[in-house]
Structure formats: structure tokens, C-alpha cells
PDB file of C-alpha atoms in Angstrom:
ATOM      1  CA  MET A   1      -0.150   0.147  -0.297  1.00 53.00           C
ATOM      2  CA  SER A   2       1.068   3.725  -0.672  1.00 62.00           C
ATOM      3  CA  ASP A   3       0.803   6.481   1.745  1.00 70.00           C
ATOM      4  CA  SER A   4       0.934   8.618  -1.457  1.00 85.00           C
ATOM      5  CA  ASP A   5      -1.979  11.757  -1.692  1.00 89.00           C
ATOM      6  CA  PRO A   6      -4.165  11.327  -4.267  1.00 91.00           C
ATOM      7  CA  THR A   7      -3.602  13.307  -7.510  1.00 91.00           C
ATOM      8  CA  THR A   8      -7.003  16.031  -7.878  1.00 92.00           C
ATOM      9  CA  TYR A   9      -8.301  16.515 -11.219  1.00 91.00           C
ATOM     10  CA  GLU A  10     -10.071  19.990 -11.522  1.00 94.00           C
ATOM     11  CA  MET A  11     -11.090  20.579 -15.176  1.00 95.00           C
ATOM     12  CA  THR A  12     -13.607  23.090 -16.540  1.00 96.00           C
ATOM     13  CA  ALA A  13     -16.452  23.088 -19.173  1.00 95.00           C
ATOM     14  CA  GLU A  14     -17.834  25.626 -21.743  1.00 96.00           C
ATOM     15  CA  ARG A  15     -21.266  25.125 -23.588  1.00 96.00           C
ATOM     16  CA  ILE A  16     -19.859  25.750 -27.440  1.00 96.00           C
ATOM     17  CA  SER A  17     -23.339  24.604 -28.825  1.00 95.00           C
ATOM     18  CA  PRO A  18     -26.464  22.287 -27.390  1.00 93.00           C
ATOM     19  CA  LYS A  19     -24.115  19.306 -28.895  1.00 92.00           C
ATOM     20  CA  ARG A  20     -20.367  20.573 -28.146  1.00 95.00           C
ATOM     21  CA  THR A  21     -18.588  21.247 -25.098  1.00 96.00           C
ATOM     22  CA  ARG A  22     -15.019  22.528 -24.456  1.00 95.00           C
ATOM     23  CA  ILE A  23     -13.350  20.717 -21.586  1.00 95.00           C
ATOM     24  CA  ASP A  24     -10.019  22.905 -20.321  1.00 96.00           C
ATOM     25  CA  THR A  25      -8.028  21.032 -18.057  1.00 95.00           C
ATOM     26  CA  GLY A  26      -5.443  23.671 -17.130  1.00 93.00           C
ATOM     27  CA  ASP A  27      -2.962  21.674 -19.343  1.00 94.00           C
ATOM     28  CA  ALA A  28      -4.755  20.928 -22.606  1.00 94.00           C
ATOM     29  CA  GLU A  29      -8.223  21.964 -23.968  1.00 95.00           C
ATOM     30  CA  PHE A  30     -10.521  19.342 -26.198  1.00 93.00           C
ATOM     31  CA  VAL A  31     -14.025  19.786 -27.250  1.00 95.00           C
ATOM     32  CA  VAL A  32     -16.552  16.627 -26.909  1.00 94.00           C
ATOM     33  CA  GLY A  33     -18.850  16.366 -29.584  1.00 92.00           C
ATOM     34  CA  LYS A  34     -17.371  17.585 -32.663  1.00 87.00           C
ATOM     35  CA  ASP A  35     -15.633  14.409 -33.440  1.00 88.00           C
ATOM     36  CA  VAL A  36     -16.747  12.002 -31.060  1.00 91.00           C
ATOM     37  CA  ASN A  37     -20.143  11.907 -28.865  1.00 92.00           C
ATOM     38  CA  PRO A  38     -19.863  12.223 -24.544  1.00 93.00           C
ATOM     39  CA  VAL A  39     -19.940   8.138 -24.786  1.00 94.00           C
ATOM     40  CA  GLU A  40     -17.757   7.332 -27.723  1.00 94.00           C
ATOM     41  CA  PHE A  41     -15.535   9.560 -25.417  1.00 93.00           C
ATOM     42  CA  PHE A  42     -15.695   8.110 -22.025  1.00 94.00           C
ATOM     43  CA  VAL A  43     -15.909   4.310 -23.515  1.00 95.00           C
ATOM     44  CA  GLY A  44     -12.713   5.677 -25.814  1.00 95.00           C
ATOM     45  CA  SER A  45     -11.024   7.148 -22.456  1.00 95.00           C
ATOM     46  CA  THR A  46     -11.339   3.361 -21.121  1.00 96.00           C
ATOM     47  CA  LEU A  47      -9.385   1.997 -23.944  1.00 97.00           C
ATOM     48  CA  ALA A  48      -7.120   4.787 -23.943  1.00 96.00           C
ATOM     49  CA  CYS A  49      -6.129   3.834 -20.286  1.00 97.00           C
ATOM     50  CA  LEU A  50      -5.936  -0.155 -20.524  1.00 98.00           C
ATOM     51  CA  ASN A  51      -3.530   0.726 -23.193  1.00 97.00           C
ATOM     52  CA  SER A  52      -1.258   2.892 -21.231  1.00 97.00           C
ATOM     53  CA  THR A  53      -1.641   0.696 -17.762  1.00 98.00           C
ATOM     54  CA  GLY A  54      -0.694  -2.621 -19.692  1.00 97.00           C
ATOM     55  CA  THR A  55       2.426  -0.241 -21.025  1.00 97.00           C
ATOM     56  CA  MET A  56       3.183   0.448 -17.793  1.00 98.00           C
ATOM     57  CA  VAL A  57       2.331  -3.398 -16.452  1.00 98.00           C
ATOM     58  CA  ALA A  58       4.026  -4.674 -19.298  1.00 98.00           C
ATOM     59  CA  ARG A  59       7.470  -2.271 -18.537  1.00 97.00           C
ATOM     60  CA  GLU A  60       7.097  -3.432 -14.515  1.00 98.00           C
ATOM     61  CA  MET A  61       6.839  -7.389 -15.835  1.00 97.00           C
ATOM     62  CA  GLU A  62       9.676  -7.068 -18.178  1.00 97.00           C
ATOM     63  CA  LEU A  63       7.160  -8.459 -20.927  1.00 97.00           C
ATOM     64  CA  SER A  64       7.802  -7.238 -24.615  1.00 96.00           C
ATOM     65  CA  ILE A  65       4.575  -6.021 -26.013  1.00 96.00           C
ATOM     66  CA  ASP A  66       5.278  -5.826 -29.975  1.00 96.00           C
ATOM     67  CA  GLU A  67       1.198  -5.050 -31.267  1.00 96.00           C
ATOM     68  CA  LEU A  68      -1.636  -4.021 -28.670  1.00 97.00           C
ATOM     69  CA  SER A  69      -4.600  -3.657 -30.398  1.00 97.00           C
ATOM     70  CA  MET A  70      -8.314  -3.752 -28.473  1.00 97.00           C
ATOM     71  CA  SER A  71     -12.103  -3.292 -29.089  1.00 96.00           C
ATOM     72  CA  VAL A  72     -15.257  -2.464 -26.942  1.00 96.00           C
ATOM     73  CA  VAL A  73     -18.670  -3.050 -27.214  1.00 96.00           C
ATOM     74  CA  GLY A  74     -21.415  -1.865 -25.069  1.00 95.00           C
ATOM     75  CA  ASP A  75     -25.156  -1.148 -24.810  1.00 94.00           C
ATOM     76  CA  LEU A  76     -26.890   2.084 -24.477  1.00 94.00           C
ATOM     77  CA  ASP A  77     -30.378   2.423 -24.248  1.00 93.00           C
ATOM     78  CA  TYR A  78     -31.410   6.205 -25.529  1.00 93.00           C
ATOM     79  CA  SER A  79     -35.027   6.279 -24.295  1.00 94.00           C
ATOM     80  CA  LEU A  80     -34.156   7.956 -20.836  1.00 94.00           C
ATOM     81  CA  TYR A  81     -31.690  10.669 -22.528  1.00 92.00           C
ATOM     82  CA  ARG A  82     -34.600  11.214 -24.739  1.00 94.00           C
ATOM     83  CA  GLY A  83     -37.154  11.704 -21.749  1.00 95.00           C
ATOM     84  CA  GLU A  84     -38.625   8.335 -22.950  1.00 96.00           C
ATOM     85  CA  GLU A  85     -39.513   5.773 -20.439  1.00 94.00           C
ATOM     86  CA  SER A  86     -37.649   2.811 -20.085  1.00 93.00           C
ATOM     87  CA  ASP A  87     -36.582  -0.168 -17.903  1.00 94.00           C
ATOM     88  CA  ASN A  88     -32.895   0.174 -18.249  1.00 93.00           C
ATOM     89  CA  ARG A  89     -30.465   2.567 -16.738  1.00 91.00           C
ATOM     90  CA  ALA A  90     -29.659   5.901 -18.490  1.00 93.00           C
ATOM     91  CA  GLY A  91     -25.828   4.617 -19.008  1.00 91.00           C
ATOM     92  CA  LEU A  92     -24.060   2.052 -20.849  1.00 93.00           C
ATOM     93  CA  GLN A  93     -25.507  -1.897 -19.900  1.00 92.00           C
ATOM     94  CA  GLY A  94     -22.339  -3.297 -20.311  1.00 93.00           C
ATOM     95  CA  LEU A  95     -19.140  -3.312 -21.761  1.00 95.00           C
ATOM     96  CA  THR A  96     -16.906  -6.132 -23.538  1.00 96.00           C
ATOM     97  CA  VAL A  97     -13.071  -5.110 -24.375  1.00 97.00           C
ATOM     98  CA  GLU A  98     -11.492  -7.724 -26.276  1.00 97.00           C
ATOM     99  CA  ILE A  99      -7.310  -7.232 -26.494  1.00 97.00           C
ATOM    100  CA  ASP A 100      -5.341  -8.637 -28.675  1.00 97.00           C
ATOM    101  CA  VAL A 101      -1.215  -8.769 -27.819  1.00 96.00           C
ATOM    102  CA  ASP A 102       1.540  -9.443 -29.734  1.00 97.00           C
ATOM    103  CA  THR A 103       3.824 -11.017 -27.341  1.00 96.00           C
ATOM    104  CA  ASP A 104       6.271 -13.724 -26.957  1.00 93.00           C
ATOM    105  CA  ALA A 105       5.328 -14.198 -23.267  1.00 96.00           C
ATOM    106  CA  ASP A 106       3.020 -17.279 -22.877  1.00 97.00           C
ATOM    107  CA  GLN A 107      -0.798 -17.073 -21.826  1.00 97.00           C
ATOM    108  CA  ALA A 108      -0.152 -17.757 -18.118  1.00 98.00           C
ATOM    109  CA  THR A 109       2.172 -14.747 -18.108  1.00 98.00           C
ATOM    110  CA  VAL A 110      -0.347 -12.304 -20.292  1.00 98.00           C
ATOM    111  CA  ASP A 111      -2.990 -13.814 -18.061  1.00 98.00           C
ATOM    112  CA  GLU A 112      -1.089 -12.383 -14.924  1.00 98.00           C
ATOM    113  CA  TRP A 113      -0.509  -9.028 -17.218  1.00 98.00           C
ATOM    114  CA  LEU A 114      -4.373  -8.809 -17.413  1.00 98.00           C
ATOM    115  CA  ALA A 115      -5.186  -9.401 -13.876  1.00 98.00           C
ATOM    116  CA  ALA A 116      -2.590  -6.411 -12.951  1.00 98.00           C
ATOM    117  CA  VAL A 117      -3.618  -4.735 -15.534  1.00 98.00           C
ATOM    118  CA  LYS A 118      -7.692  -4.417 -14.466  1.00 96.00           C
ATOM    119  CA  ARG A 119      -6.681  -4.277 -10.687  1.00 97.00           C
ATOM    120  CA  ARG A 120      -4.674  -0.752 -12.104  1.00 98.00           C
ATOM    121  CA  CYS A 121      -6.564   0.598 -14.646  1.00 97.00           C
ATOM    122  CA  PRO A 122      -8.278   3.810 -13.227  1.00 96.00           C
ATOM    123  CA  VAL A 123     -10.908   4.002 -16.177  1.00 96.00           C
ATOM    124  CA  THR A 124     -11.885   0.645 -15.663  1.00 95.00           C
ATOM    125  CA  ASP A 125     -12.006   0.290 -11.786  1.00 95.00           C
ATOM    126  CA  ASN A 126     -14.462   4.132 -12.477  1.00 93.00           C
ATOM    127  CA  VAL A 127     -16.728   1.669 -14.912  1.00 92.00           C
ATOM    128  CA  GLU A 128     -16.679  -1.534 -12.412  1.00 93.00           C
ATOM    129  CA  HIS A 129     -17.183   0.491  -8.978  1.00 93.00           C
ATOM    130  CA  GLU A 130     -19.776   3.373  -8.323  1.00 87.00           C
ATOM    131  CA  THR A 131     -17.923   6.686  -7.401  1.00 90.00           C
ATOM    132  CA  PRO A 132     -19.864   9.014  -5.717  1.00 92.00           C
ATOM    133  CA  LEU A 133     -20.973  11.878  -7.799  1.00 93.00           C
ATOM    134  CA  ASP A 134     -22.071  15.164  -6.697  1.00 94.00           C
ATOM    135  CA  VAL A 135     -23.756  17.478  -8.793  1.00 96.00           C
ATOM    136  CA  THR A 136     -24.920  21.054  -8.129  1.00 95.00           C
ATOM    137  CA  ALA A 137     -26.293  23.658 -10.560  1.00 96.00           C
ATOM    138  CA  ALA A 138     -26.456  27.776  -9.642  1.00 95.00           C
ATOM    139  CA  SER A 139     -28.409  30.344 -11.849  1.00 96.00           C
ATOM    140  CA  VAL A 140     -26.139  32.941 -12.471  1.00 91.00           C
TER     141      VAL A 140
END
């Protein structure tokens, strides 16, 4: 266990249009809704975090990865988003990720690598476990 302090993320957002939002991280800016919608951005972030975590874990395990490709499939019922009735939640109903790893390691080592990646990936942790969310609004 580490006694280090957590990293705090603070970002601001500005509505550009009904479907576009500019996000400012303090270090960079990007627009969600221009090239990808928020759900695609979120799902893509899941794959990106698996890649970066997988790279770090492989380096620590001295596991050589020549190539890594991933695919993800998830279902989302937009009924509640559109204001319609639905028995489903508003969010993704689940995600299935497949990772193809080009490595000379045996399957047992790849399984060990994947277990560590799944345990350590911050974004997939937020997908699999409830993260408290407090949203407020103020009239300005």
C-alpha cells in the first residue's frame, strides 16, 4: 500500500453549442461532441487507459509487447436520455473489451499481466465500481 496523496483532477467546461462542450484541463483543451459524442469519448477513454496501464505493467513485468489492439462493445438505451420511459438505466448496460497482444510471453504470463492491468487501471475501476458523484447547479 502506498501512503501517497491522491492526484486531484480539476477541469472546467464551457458550452459551445447544444452538442459541443469545450473542456479545459488546465494543461490542455479539447472539445467533446465535435468528432465524437460524450459516450464515445468515455468508451474510448476506457481503451486508452487500458493501453497506458498495460504498457506500464508490461514494462514492470519485463514483458515485451510488439503490438496491442483492442475492441470494445457496449449497449446504451437512449430512451431515458430522450425523456422516454425505460426499465434500463440511462448509462451503458455493460462493456466487453477484447485485447489482442502480440508478445512472445506464454498465456499464463499474459493472464497475469491482464489481471494486474484490470486491478490498476483507473478508468476501468470507475466503470466497474460506483464512484460518488455530486452535481449541483446555480443560477447566474
